[in-house]
Coordinates of C-alpha atoms in Angstrom, one line a residue:
M213 CA 44.8 38.1 -7.8
E214 CA 41.1 38.7 -8.3
P215 CA 39.2 40.6 -5.6
Q216 CA 37.5 37.4 -4.4
D217 CA 40.9 35.7 -4.1
L218 CA 42.2 38.7 -2.1
R219 CA 39.3 38.5 0.2
R220 CA 39.9 34.8 0.7
M221 CA 43.5 35.4 1.5
A222 CA 42.7 38.2 3.9
N223 CA 40.3 35.9 5.8
Q224 CA 43.0 33.2 6.0
I225 CA 45.4 35.8 7.4
R226 CA 42.8 36.9 10.0
Q227 CA 42.3 33.3 11.1
R228 CA 46.0 32.7 11.5
D229 CA 46.3 36.0 13.4
V230 CA 43.5 35.1 15.9
R231 CA 45.1 31.7 16.4
A232 CA 48.6 33.2 17.0
V233 CA 47.3 35.7 19.5
Y234 CA 45.4 33.0 21.3
E235 CA 48.4 30.7 21.5
A236 CA 50.9 33.5 22.4
G237 CA 48.6 35.0 25.0
A238 CA 49.3 38.5 23.7
G239 CA 49.0 40.7 20.7
H240 CA 47.1 43.6 19.3
I241 CA 44.3 41.7 17.7
G242 CA 41.8 44.6 17.0
G243 CA 44.2 46.7 14.9
E244 CA 45.6 43.6 13.2
L245 CA 42.2 42.6 12.0
S246 CA 41.4 46.2 10.8
V247 CA 44.7 46.5 8.8
T248 CA 44.6 43.0 7.2
D249 CA 42.7 43.9 4.0
L250 CA 45.2 46.7 3.3
L251 CA 48.2 44.5 3.8
T252 CA 46.7 41.8 1.6
A253 CA 46.0 44.2 -1.2
L254 CA 49.5 45.7 -1.0
Y255 CA 51.4 42.4 -1.1
F256 CA 49.3 40.4 -3.4
D257 CA 48.1 43.1 -5.9
T258 CA 50.0 46.4 -5.7
M259 CA 53.6 46.2 -4.7
N260 CA 56.5 45.0 -6.7
V261 CA 58.4 42.8 -4.2
D262 CA 60.3 39.5 -4.6
P263 CA 60.6 37.1 -1.6
A264 CA 63.6 35.5 -3.2
N265 CA 65.3 38.9 -3.3
P266 CA 64.0 41.0 -0.4
F267 CA 66.6 43.7 -0.9
A268 CA 66.2 44.2 -4.6
P269 CA 67.0 47.9 -5.3
N270 CA 63.9 48.5 -7.4
R271 CA 61.4 46.9 -4.9
D272 CA 58.5 48.9 -3.6
R273 CA 58.7 49.7 0.1
L274 CA 56.1 49.4 2.9
V275 CA 56.5 51.0 6.3
L276 CA 54.0 49.6 8.8
S277 CA 54.2 52.7 11.1
K278 CA 51.6 51.2 13.4
G279 CA 54.2 48.6 14.4
H280 CA 52.1 47.1 17.2
T281 CA 50.2 45.2 14.5
A282 CA 53.4 43.4 13.5
L283 CA 51.7 40.0 13.7
A284 CA 49.4 40.8 10.7
L285 CA 52.5 41.8 8.7
Y286 CA 54.4 38.7 9.7
I287 CA 51.5 36.5 8.5
T288 CA 51.2 38.4 5.3
L289 CA 55.0 38.1 4.7
S290 CA 54.7 34.3 5.4
K291 CA 51.9 33.9 2.9
K292 CA 53.9 35.8 0.3
G293 CA 57.0 33.6 0.9
F294 CA 59.4 35.9 2.8
I295 CA 59.4 33.6 5.8
A296 CA 58.1 30.1 6.5
E297 CA 54.5 29.9 7.5
E298 CA 55.5 27.5 10.3
E299 CA 57.6 30.3 11.9
I300 CA 54.4 32.1 12.9
E301 CA 54.1 29.5 15.7
T302 CA 57.1 31.2 17.4
F303 CA 55.5 34.6 17.7
L304 CA 56.6 36.3 20.9
K305 CA 58.4 33.1 22.1
H306 CA 61.9 33.2 23.6
N307 CA 64.6 33.9 21.0
S308 CA 62.0 34.3 18.3
R309 CA 62.7 36.9 15.7
L310 CA 58.9 37.6 15.5
N311 CA 58.8 40.2 18.2
G312 CA 55.8 42.4 19.1
H313 CA 57.1 45.1 16.8
P314 CA 58.8 44.5 13.4
N315 CA 62.6 44.3 13.2
R316 CA 64.3 45.0 9.9
V317 CA 67.5 43.4 10.9
K318 CA 65.8 40.1 11.7
V319 CA 62.8 39.6 9.5
P320 CA 63.1 39.6 5.6
G321 CA 60.6 42.0 4.0
V322 CA 60.5 44.4 7.0
E323 CA 61.7 47.7 5.7
T324 CA 62.2 49.6 9.0
N325 CA 61.8 49.0 12.7
T326 CA 58.6 50.6 14.0
G327 CA 56.7 50.8 17.2
P328 CA 57.1 54.3 18.6
L329 CA 54.2 56.0 16.9
G330 CA 54.8 58.9 14.5
H331 CA 58.2 57.6 13.2
G332 CA 57.1 55.6 10.1
L333 CA 55.9 58.4 7.9
P334 CA 59.0 60.6 8.4
V335 CA 61.1 57.5 7.4
G336 CA 58.8 56.9 4.4
V337 CA 59.3 60.5 3.3
G338 CA 63.0 59.9 3.3
M339 CA 62.7 56.8 1.3
A340 CA 60.5 58.5 -1.3
K341 CA 62.9 61.4 -1.5
A342 CA 65.8 59.0 -2.0
A343 CA 64.0 57.4 -4.9
K344 CA 63.4 60.8 -6.5
L345 CA 67.1 61.7 -6.1
D346 CA 68.1 58.4 -7.7
G347 CA 65.6 58.8 -10.6
A348 CA 64.1 55.4 -9.5
S349 CA 60.6 54.3 -10.2
W350 CA 59.8 52.3 -7.0
R351 CA 57.0 53.5 -4.7
T352 CA 56.9 53.9 -0.9
F353 CA 53.7 53.1 1.1
V354 CA 53.2 53.9 4.8
I355 CA 50.4 52.7 7.0
T356 CA 49.5 54.6 10.1
G357 CA 46.7 54.4 12.6
D358 CA 44.3 57.2 13.0
G359 CA 45.3 57.7 16.7
E360 CA 48.9 57.8 15.6
M361 CA 48.1 60.8 13.4
Q362 CA 47.9 62.8 16.6
E363 CA 51.7 62.8 16.6
G364 CA 53.1 66.1 15.4
S365 CA 56.0 64.4 13.6
N366 CA 53.5 63.1 11.0
W367 CA 52.3 66.6 10.1
E368 CA 55.9 67.8 9.7
A369 CA 56.4 64.8 7.3
I370 CA 53.2 65.7 5.5
M371 CA 54.5 69.2 5.0
A372 CA 57.9 68.0 3.7
A373 CA 56.3 65.5 1.3
A374 CA 54.2 68.2 -0.3
Q375 CA 57.2 70.5 -0.5
F376 CA 59.3 67.8 -2.3
K377 CA 56.4 66.8 -4.6
L378 CA 56.7 63.2 -3.6
D379 CA 54.1 61.6 -5.9
N380 CA 55.9 58.3 -5.3
L381 CA 54.6 58.2 -1.7
T382 CA 51.3 56.9 -0.5
L383 CA 50.1 57.3 3.1
I384 CA 47.3 54.9 4.1
V385 CA 45.5 55.9 7.3
D386 CA 43.8 52.9 9.0
H387 CA 40.9 54.9 10.2
N388 CA 39.2 52.5 12.7
R389 CA 38.1 55.3 15.0
L390 CA 39.7 53.6 18.1
Q391 CA 43.1 53.8 19.8
Q392 CA 44.5 52.3 22.9
G393 CA 42.0 52.7 25.7
A394 CA 39.6 55.1 24.0
R395 CA 37.8 56.3 20.9
L396 CA 39.6 58.8 18.7
A397 CA 36.7 61.2 19.3
D398 CA 37.3 61.2 23.0
T399 CA 41.0 61.9 23.0
N400 CA 42.2 64.3 20.3
N401 CA 39.7 64.0 17.5
L402 CA 41.3 64.5 14.1
A403 CA 38.3 63.6 12.1
P404 CA 37.6 64.4 9.4
I405 CA 41.2 63.5 8.4
A406 CA 40.9 63.9 4.6
P407 CA 40.4 67.7 4.4
K408 CA 43.2 68.3 6.9
V409 CA 45.8 66.4 4.8
E410 CA 44.4 67.8 1.6
A411 CA 45.0 71.3 3.0
F412 CA 48.7 70.5 3.1
G413 CA 48.8 69.9 -0.7
W414 CA 48.2 66.2 -0.9
A415 CA 45.9 64.3 -3.2
V416 CA 43.4 62.5 -0.8
E417 CA 41.0 59.7 -1.4
E418 CA 38.6 58.2 1.1
I419 CA 37.6 54.5 0.8
D420 CA 36.0 51.6 2.5
G421 CA 39.1 49.9 3.9
H422 CA 37.5 46.4 3.7
D423 CA 36.4 46.6 0.1
M424 CA 39.0 45.0 -2.1
E425 CA 37.9 46.7 -5.3
Q426 CA 38.1 50.1 -3.7
I427 CA 41.5 49.3 -2.0
T428 CA 43.2 48.0 -5.1
R429 CA 41.9 50.9 -7.2
A430 CA 43.1 53.5 -4.8
L431 CA 46.5 51.9 -4.5
S432 CA 47.0 51.7 -8.3
A433 CA 49.7 53.9 -9.8
D434 CA 47.1 55.0 -12.3
T435 CA 45.4 57.1 -9.6
V436 CA 48.6 59.0 -8.7
T437 CA 48.4 62.8 -9.2
A438 CA 51.6 64.1 -10.7
G439 CA 53.6 66.3 -8.2
K440 CA 51.4 65.3 -5.2
P441 CA 51.9 62.7 -2.5
K442 CA 48.7 60.6 -2.0
C443 CA 46.8 59.9 1.2
I444 CA 44.2 57.1 1.4
V445 CA 41.9 57.5 4.3
A446 CA 40.7 53.9 4.7
H447 CA 37.6 53.6 6.9
T448 CA 37.9 50.4 8.8
N449 CA 36.6 48.5 11.8
K450 CA 38.7 47.5 14.7
G451 CA 38.3 43.7 15.1
Q452 CA 36.9 43.3 11.5
G453 CA 35.5 39.9 10.8
V454 CA 34.7 38.9 14.4
S455 CA 31.3 40.1 15.6
F456 CA 32.2 40.6 19.3
M457 CA 35.5 42.3 18.6
S458 CA 34.3 44.7 15.9
D459 CA 34.4 48.4 17.0
D460 CA 35.2 47.5 20.6
V461 CA 38.1 49.4 22.1
A462 CA 38.7 46.6 24.6
W463 CA 40.1 44.4 21.8
H464 CA 43.1 46.7 21.2
H465 CA 45.2 44.2 23.0
K466 CA 42.8 41.8 24.6
V467 CA 43.3 38.0 24.2
P468 CA 40.4 35.7 23.5
N469 CA 39.6 32.9 25.9
E470 CA 38.9 29.4 24.6
E471 CA 35.2 30.0 23.9
Q472 CA 35.8 33.4 22.2
Y473 CA 38.6 31.8 20.2
K474 CA 36.4 29.1 18.9
Q475 CA 33.6 31.6 18.0
A476 CA 36.0 33.9 16.2
M477 CA 37.5 31.1 14.2
A478 CA 34.1 29.8 13.2
E479 CA 32.9 33.2 12.1
L480 CA 36.1 33.8 10.0
Q481 CA 35.8 30.3 8.5
E482 CA 32.2 30.9 7.5
A483 CA 33.2 34.2 5.8
I484 CA 35.7 32.3 3.6
Q485 CA 33.0 29.9 2.3

């Protein structure tokens, strides 16, 4: 897909996300909107995945470590064809397989259960190491939040990935500067993130996480440094695409009322045109 087509797809995913949160009365809308462009680029430009064969041995793997933004992943998977788009209507409903955190057993295309923060990158390191042991060419991608990077398990995984020279592993940090209840700067400020990860022996690139050209270029296998895992620090905005949600910590898991819903949908629709 061309960058303009990816942008259009991302806006469609955002619209469906806002509608699903509004209808369900719950969700993590701010972080979902910040990660949408990254998910769109991964599934519609970068990754080798086949909805008709979700367990293909040579598929690329994505671990959404910030599992509370599962809705954005579900919608992306539905647009890709892993699940029916109509199933998004069941989000968080009784007996729905579309829970608040992704479940590998229930949802095709989900690679591992996530939710407890700091678990996804260690799993991704294991996946990438397994590929190396098998001599396989598939790649592993992990998306974490910036607040999540406060977890010590991530830094143990970062050390291991460098030790094992996992150049088939890409960590993407959704750096929206906000976490649940507070700004990153007011809790345990890791910024700047890039030099810290680089000090552990990783190749690191900083990008605008809402610029499709920058995202797709950074994710390309052509940008991999032999013998080094890659970290992409994606500078994003929580609530991206909706003026009153953007960069507002209250929208970590706030639900729009009817008036806010209509305004959000109107703004996102205008952005598509």
